[in-house]
Coordinates of C-alpha atoms in Angstrom, one line a residue:
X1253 CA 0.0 0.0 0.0
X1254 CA 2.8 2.1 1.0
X1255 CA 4.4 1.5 -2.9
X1256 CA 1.2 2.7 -4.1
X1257 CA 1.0 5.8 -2.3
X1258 CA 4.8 6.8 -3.3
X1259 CA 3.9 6.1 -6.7
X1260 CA 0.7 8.1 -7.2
X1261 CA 2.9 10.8 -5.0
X1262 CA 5.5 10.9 -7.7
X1263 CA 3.8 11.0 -10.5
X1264 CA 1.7 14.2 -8.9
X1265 CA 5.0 15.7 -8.4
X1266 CA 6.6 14.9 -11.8
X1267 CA 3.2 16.4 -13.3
X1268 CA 3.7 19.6 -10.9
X1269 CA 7.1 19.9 -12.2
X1270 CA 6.4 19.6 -16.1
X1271 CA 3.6 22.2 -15.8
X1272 CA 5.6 24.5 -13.8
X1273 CA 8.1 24.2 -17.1
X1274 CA 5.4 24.4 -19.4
X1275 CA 4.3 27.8 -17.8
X1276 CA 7.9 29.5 -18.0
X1277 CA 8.2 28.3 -21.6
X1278 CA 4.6 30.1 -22.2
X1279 CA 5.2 33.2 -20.3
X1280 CA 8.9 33.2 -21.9
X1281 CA 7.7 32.6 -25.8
X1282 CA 4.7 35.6 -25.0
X1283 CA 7.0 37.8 -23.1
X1284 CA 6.9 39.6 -20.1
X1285 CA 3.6 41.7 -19.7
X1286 CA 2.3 40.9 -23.1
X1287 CA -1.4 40.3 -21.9
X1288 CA -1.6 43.3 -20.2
X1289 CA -0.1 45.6 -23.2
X1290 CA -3.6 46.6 -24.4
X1291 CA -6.4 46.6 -21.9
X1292 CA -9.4 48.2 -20.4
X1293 CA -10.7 49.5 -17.0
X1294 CA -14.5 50.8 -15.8
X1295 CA -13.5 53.4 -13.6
X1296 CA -14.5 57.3 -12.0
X1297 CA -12.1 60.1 -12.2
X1298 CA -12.6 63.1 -11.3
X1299 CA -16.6 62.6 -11.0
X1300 CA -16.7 61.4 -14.7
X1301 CA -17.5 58.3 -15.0
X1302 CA -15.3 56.3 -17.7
X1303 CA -14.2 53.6 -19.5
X1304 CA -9.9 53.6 -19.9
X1305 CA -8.4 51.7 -23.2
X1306 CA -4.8 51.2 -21.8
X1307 CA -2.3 51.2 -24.5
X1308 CA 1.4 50.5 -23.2
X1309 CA 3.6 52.0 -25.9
X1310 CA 6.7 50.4 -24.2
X1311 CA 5.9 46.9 -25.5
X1312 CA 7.5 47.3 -29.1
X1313 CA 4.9 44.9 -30.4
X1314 CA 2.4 47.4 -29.6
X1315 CA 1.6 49.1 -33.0
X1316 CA -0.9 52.5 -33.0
X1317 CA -2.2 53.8 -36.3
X1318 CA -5.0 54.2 -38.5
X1319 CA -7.5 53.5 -41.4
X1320 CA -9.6 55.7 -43.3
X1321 CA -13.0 54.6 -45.0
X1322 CA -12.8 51.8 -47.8
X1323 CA -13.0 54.3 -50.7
X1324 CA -11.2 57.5 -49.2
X1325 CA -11.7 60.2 -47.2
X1326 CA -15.0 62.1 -48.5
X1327 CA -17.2 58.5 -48.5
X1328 CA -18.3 56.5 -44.9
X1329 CA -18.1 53.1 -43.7
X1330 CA -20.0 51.4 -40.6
X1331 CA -17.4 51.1 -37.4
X1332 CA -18.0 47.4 -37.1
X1333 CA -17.3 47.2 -40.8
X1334 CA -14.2 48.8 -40.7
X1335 CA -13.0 46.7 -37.7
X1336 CA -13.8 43.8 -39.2
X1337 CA -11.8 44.8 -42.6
X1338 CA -8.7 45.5 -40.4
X1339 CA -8.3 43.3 -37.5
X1340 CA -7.2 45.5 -34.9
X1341 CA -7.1 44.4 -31.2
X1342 CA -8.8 47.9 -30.6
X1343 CA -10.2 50.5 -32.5
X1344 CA -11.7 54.2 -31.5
X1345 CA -13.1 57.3 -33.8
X1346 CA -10.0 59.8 -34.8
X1347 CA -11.4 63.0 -35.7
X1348 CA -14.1 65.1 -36.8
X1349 CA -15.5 65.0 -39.9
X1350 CA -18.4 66.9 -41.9
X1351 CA -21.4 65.5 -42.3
X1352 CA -22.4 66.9 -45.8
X1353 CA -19.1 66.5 -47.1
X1354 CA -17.7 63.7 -45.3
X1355 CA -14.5 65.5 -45.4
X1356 CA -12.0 65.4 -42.6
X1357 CA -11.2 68.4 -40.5
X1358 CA -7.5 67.4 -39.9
X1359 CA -4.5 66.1 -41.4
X1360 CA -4.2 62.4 -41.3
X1361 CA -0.8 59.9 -41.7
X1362 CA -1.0 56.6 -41.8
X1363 CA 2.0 54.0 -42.3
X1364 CA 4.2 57.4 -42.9
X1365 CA 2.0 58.4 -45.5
X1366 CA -0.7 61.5 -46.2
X1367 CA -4.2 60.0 -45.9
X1368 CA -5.8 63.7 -45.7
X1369 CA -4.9 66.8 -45.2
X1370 CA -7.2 68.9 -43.3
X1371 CA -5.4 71.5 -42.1
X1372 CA -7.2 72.0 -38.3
X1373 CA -6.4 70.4 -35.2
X1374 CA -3.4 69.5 -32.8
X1375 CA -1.6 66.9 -33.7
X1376 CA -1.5 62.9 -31.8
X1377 CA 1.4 61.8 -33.4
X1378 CA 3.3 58.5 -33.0
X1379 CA 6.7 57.3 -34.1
X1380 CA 7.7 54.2 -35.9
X1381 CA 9.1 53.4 -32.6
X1382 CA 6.1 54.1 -30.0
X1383 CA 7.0 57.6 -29.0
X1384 CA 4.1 60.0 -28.5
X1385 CA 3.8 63.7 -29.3
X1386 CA 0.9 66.6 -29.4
X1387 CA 2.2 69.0 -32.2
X1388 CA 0.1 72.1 -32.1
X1389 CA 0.8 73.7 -35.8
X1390 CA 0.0 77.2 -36.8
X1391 CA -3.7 77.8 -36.5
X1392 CA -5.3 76.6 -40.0
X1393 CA -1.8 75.6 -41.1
X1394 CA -1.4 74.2 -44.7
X1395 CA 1.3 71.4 -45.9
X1396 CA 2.6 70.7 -42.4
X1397 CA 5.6 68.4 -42.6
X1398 CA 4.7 65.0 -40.2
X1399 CA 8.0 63.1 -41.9
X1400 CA 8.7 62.4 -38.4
X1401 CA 6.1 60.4 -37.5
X1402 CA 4.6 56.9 -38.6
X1403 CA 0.8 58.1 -37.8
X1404 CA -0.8 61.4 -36.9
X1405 CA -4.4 61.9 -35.9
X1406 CA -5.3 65.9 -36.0
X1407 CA -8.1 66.8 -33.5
X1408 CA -9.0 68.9 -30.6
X1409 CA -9.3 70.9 -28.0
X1410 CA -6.4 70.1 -26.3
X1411 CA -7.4 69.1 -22.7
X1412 CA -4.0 68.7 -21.3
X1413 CA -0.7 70.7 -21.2
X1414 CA 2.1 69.8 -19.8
X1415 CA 0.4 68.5 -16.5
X1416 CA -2.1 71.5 -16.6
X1417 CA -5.9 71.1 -17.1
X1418 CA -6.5 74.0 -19.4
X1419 CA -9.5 74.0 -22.4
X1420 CA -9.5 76.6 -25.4
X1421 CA -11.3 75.9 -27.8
X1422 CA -12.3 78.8 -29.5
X1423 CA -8.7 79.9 -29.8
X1424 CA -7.6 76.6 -31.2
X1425 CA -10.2 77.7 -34.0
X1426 CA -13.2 75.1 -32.5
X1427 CA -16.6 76.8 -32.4
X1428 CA -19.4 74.1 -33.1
X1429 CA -21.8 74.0 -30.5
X1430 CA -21.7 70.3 -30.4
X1431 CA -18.5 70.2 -29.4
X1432 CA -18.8 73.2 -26.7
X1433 CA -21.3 71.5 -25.1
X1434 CA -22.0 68.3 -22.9
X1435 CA -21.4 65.5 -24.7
X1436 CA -20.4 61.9 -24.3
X1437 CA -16.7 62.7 -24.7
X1438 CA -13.6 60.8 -26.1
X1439 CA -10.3 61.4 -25.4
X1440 CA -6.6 60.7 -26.2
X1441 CA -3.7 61.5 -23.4
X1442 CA -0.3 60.1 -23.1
X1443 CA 1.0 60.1 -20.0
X1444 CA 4.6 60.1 -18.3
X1445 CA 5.9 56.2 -18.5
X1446 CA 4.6 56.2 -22.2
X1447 CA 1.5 54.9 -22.0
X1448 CA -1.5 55.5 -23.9
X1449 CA -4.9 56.3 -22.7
X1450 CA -8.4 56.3 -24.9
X1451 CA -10.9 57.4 -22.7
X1452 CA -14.9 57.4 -23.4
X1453 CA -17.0 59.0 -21.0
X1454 CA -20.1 57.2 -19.9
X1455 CA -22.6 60.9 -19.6
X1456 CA -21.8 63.4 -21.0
X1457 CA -19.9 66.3 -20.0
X1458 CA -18.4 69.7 -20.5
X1459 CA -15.1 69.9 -21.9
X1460 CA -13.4 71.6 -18.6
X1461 CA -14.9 68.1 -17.2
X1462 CA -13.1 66.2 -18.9
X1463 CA -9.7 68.0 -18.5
X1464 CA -9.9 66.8 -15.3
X1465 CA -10.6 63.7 -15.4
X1466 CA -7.7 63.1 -18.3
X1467 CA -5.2 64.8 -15.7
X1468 CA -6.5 62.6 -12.5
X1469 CA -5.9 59.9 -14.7
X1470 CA -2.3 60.6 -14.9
X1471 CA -2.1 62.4 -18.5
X1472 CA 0.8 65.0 -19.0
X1473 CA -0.7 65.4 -22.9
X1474 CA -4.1 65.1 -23.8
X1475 CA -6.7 65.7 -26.9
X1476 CA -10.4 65.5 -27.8
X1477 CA -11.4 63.0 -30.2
X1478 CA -14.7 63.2 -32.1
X1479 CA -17.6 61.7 -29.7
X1480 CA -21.5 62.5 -29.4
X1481 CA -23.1 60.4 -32.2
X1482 CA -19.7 59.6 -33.6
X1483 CA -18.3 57.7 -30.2
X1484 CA -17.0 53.9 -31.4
X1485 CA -14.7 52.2 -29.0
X1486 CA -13.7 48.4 -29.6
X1487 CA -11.4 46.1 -27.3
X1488 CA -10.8 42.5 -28.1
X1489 CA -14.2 41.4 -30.0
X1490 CA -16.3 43.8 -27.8
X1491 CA -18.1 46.7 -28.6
X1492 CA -17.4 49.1 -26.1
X1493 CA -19.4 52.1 -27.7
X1494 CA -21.5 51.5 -30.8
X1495 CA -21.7 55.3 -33.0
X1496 CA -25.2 56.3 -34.2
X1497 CA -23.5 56.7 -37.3
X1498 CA -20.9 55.8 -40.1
X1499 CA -17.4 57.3 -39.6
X1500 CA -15.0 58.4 -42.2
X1501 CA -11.6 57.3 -40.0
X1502 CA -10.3 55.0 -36.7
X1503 CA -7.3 54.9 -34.9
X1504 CA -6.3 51.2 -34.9
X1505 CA -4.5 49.6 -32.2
X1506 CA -2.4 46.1 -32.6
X1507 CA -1.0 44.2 -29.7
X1508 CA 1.0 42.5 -32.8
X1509 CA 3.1 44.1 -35.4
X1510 CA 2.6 40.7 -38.0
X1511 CA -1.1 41.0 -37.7
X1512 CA -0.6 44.8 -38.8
X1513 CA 1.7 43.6 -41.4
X1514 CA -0.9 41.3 -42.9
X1515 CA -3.4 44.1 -43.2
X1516 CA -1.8 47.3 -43.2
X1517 CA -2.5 47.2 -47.1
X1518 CA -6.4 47.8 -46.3
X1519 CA -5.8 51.1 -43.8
X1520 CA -5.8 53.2 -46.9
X1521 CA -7.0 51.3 -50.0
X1522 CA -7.7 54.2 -52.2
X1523 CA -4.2 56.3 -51.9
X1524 CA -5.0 58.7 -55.1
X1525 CA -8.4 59.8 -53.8
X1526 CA -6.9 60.2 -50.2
X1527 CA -4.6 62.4 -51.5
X1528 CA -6.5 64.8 -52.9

């Protein structure tokens, strides 16, 4: 009986021992932190309450761009369709666009190229190697030069400045009264390790509201997005926020560059009407 025991003992021990090896060889081929590279939190800051898409910019697998609708900018697509055409591991609205026209307001770079040029906006600019910048240009600047960066998104009001809390919108050239007003708000901030934060309000709220709420969440840099009826967020086969209408460009996220690689071609299918 005694044999027995030993024996069922040693083969629980043996199994203990090959599983503990088959976790380090896991967590070693994945790499360190991988999981939690890209990921999302329900949370209150400031008053606001609001959903966080964490984006760690220090993992270099991390890739951060965008996509414009299938035939250009000036036509629309549904968000879900233009997920689904791209892959990403998330997804949120970039910026504003005009309903007639379906023209962009700001410039737009994918993959180191000119999507659109819009010519309003600050800058949320990102680097072939993960580095963030706001770029305020000249107020309704024309042929700004983004060779530096691997994407740019152009929006607005900035909402964070250095560490300060401080909204002006009119100056910065924003007057629609959508905008000025409560809304379900979207935001993008960046904050001082290098990490990325998309942030989708849950109400809506003022503008000056949601400066706050970027800075209590740690942001040292931080833009509005387009929001209101426009709001899409996505995260890992989930729809976070569904918009009430069709866009005209995301901001992709992918928690692997190969996956980007294999559909990067589809970001900006049409690149002689995008660059008109």
């Amino acid at each position: 009986m005694q044999r027995a025991d030993d024996g069922v003992k040693g083969w629980l021990q043996q199994g203990l021992r090959l599983g503990i090896i088959g976790l380090a060889l896991l967590t070693r081929a994945i790499g360190p932190g991988a999981a939690s590279s890209i990921g999302v939190t329900h949370t209150t800051a400031a008053g606001v309450p609001v959903v966080v898409l964490t984006v760690d910019l220090n993992d270099p697998r991390v890739k951060v761009t965008g996509m414009v609708a299938q035939n250009g900018c000036g036509s629309s697509e549904r968000f879900d369709a233009m997920v689904h055409r791209t892959h990403p591991t998330a997804a949120v609205t970039g910026t504003y666009f005009c309903v007639n026209s379906l023209v962009p307001i700001g410039d737009i770079v994918v993959d180191g190229k000119c999507a659109h040029r819009g010519g309003m906006g600050t800058g949320f600019c990102i680097t072939e190697d993960n580095q963030c910048e706001f770029v305020q240009p000249p107020h309704r600047y024309a042929n700004m030069d983004w060779s530096r960066y691997d994407f740019v998104c152009c929006a607005g009001p900035r909402l964070v400045t250095d560490g300060d809390a401080t909204v002006h919108p009119y100056a910065e050239g924003f007057h629609d009264p959508h905008l000025i007003g409560s809304a379900p708000r979207l935001a993008v901030g960046v904050t001082e390790n290098n990490k990325l934060l998309f942030v989708s309000t849950r109400r809506a709220v003022q503008l000056g509201q949601m400066a706050k709420a970027m800075k209590k969440l740690g942001c040292v840099h931080a833009i509005n997005l387009d929001a209101g009826s426009s709001r899409g967020v996505y995260h890992n086969g989930k729809m976070l926020a569904q918009p009430h209408r069709r866009l005209t460009n995301l901001i992709l996220i992918y928690d692997d560059r190969a996956r980007y690689e294999r559909f990067k071609s589809r970001l900006t299918p049409n690149r002689d009407l995008a660059r008109r």
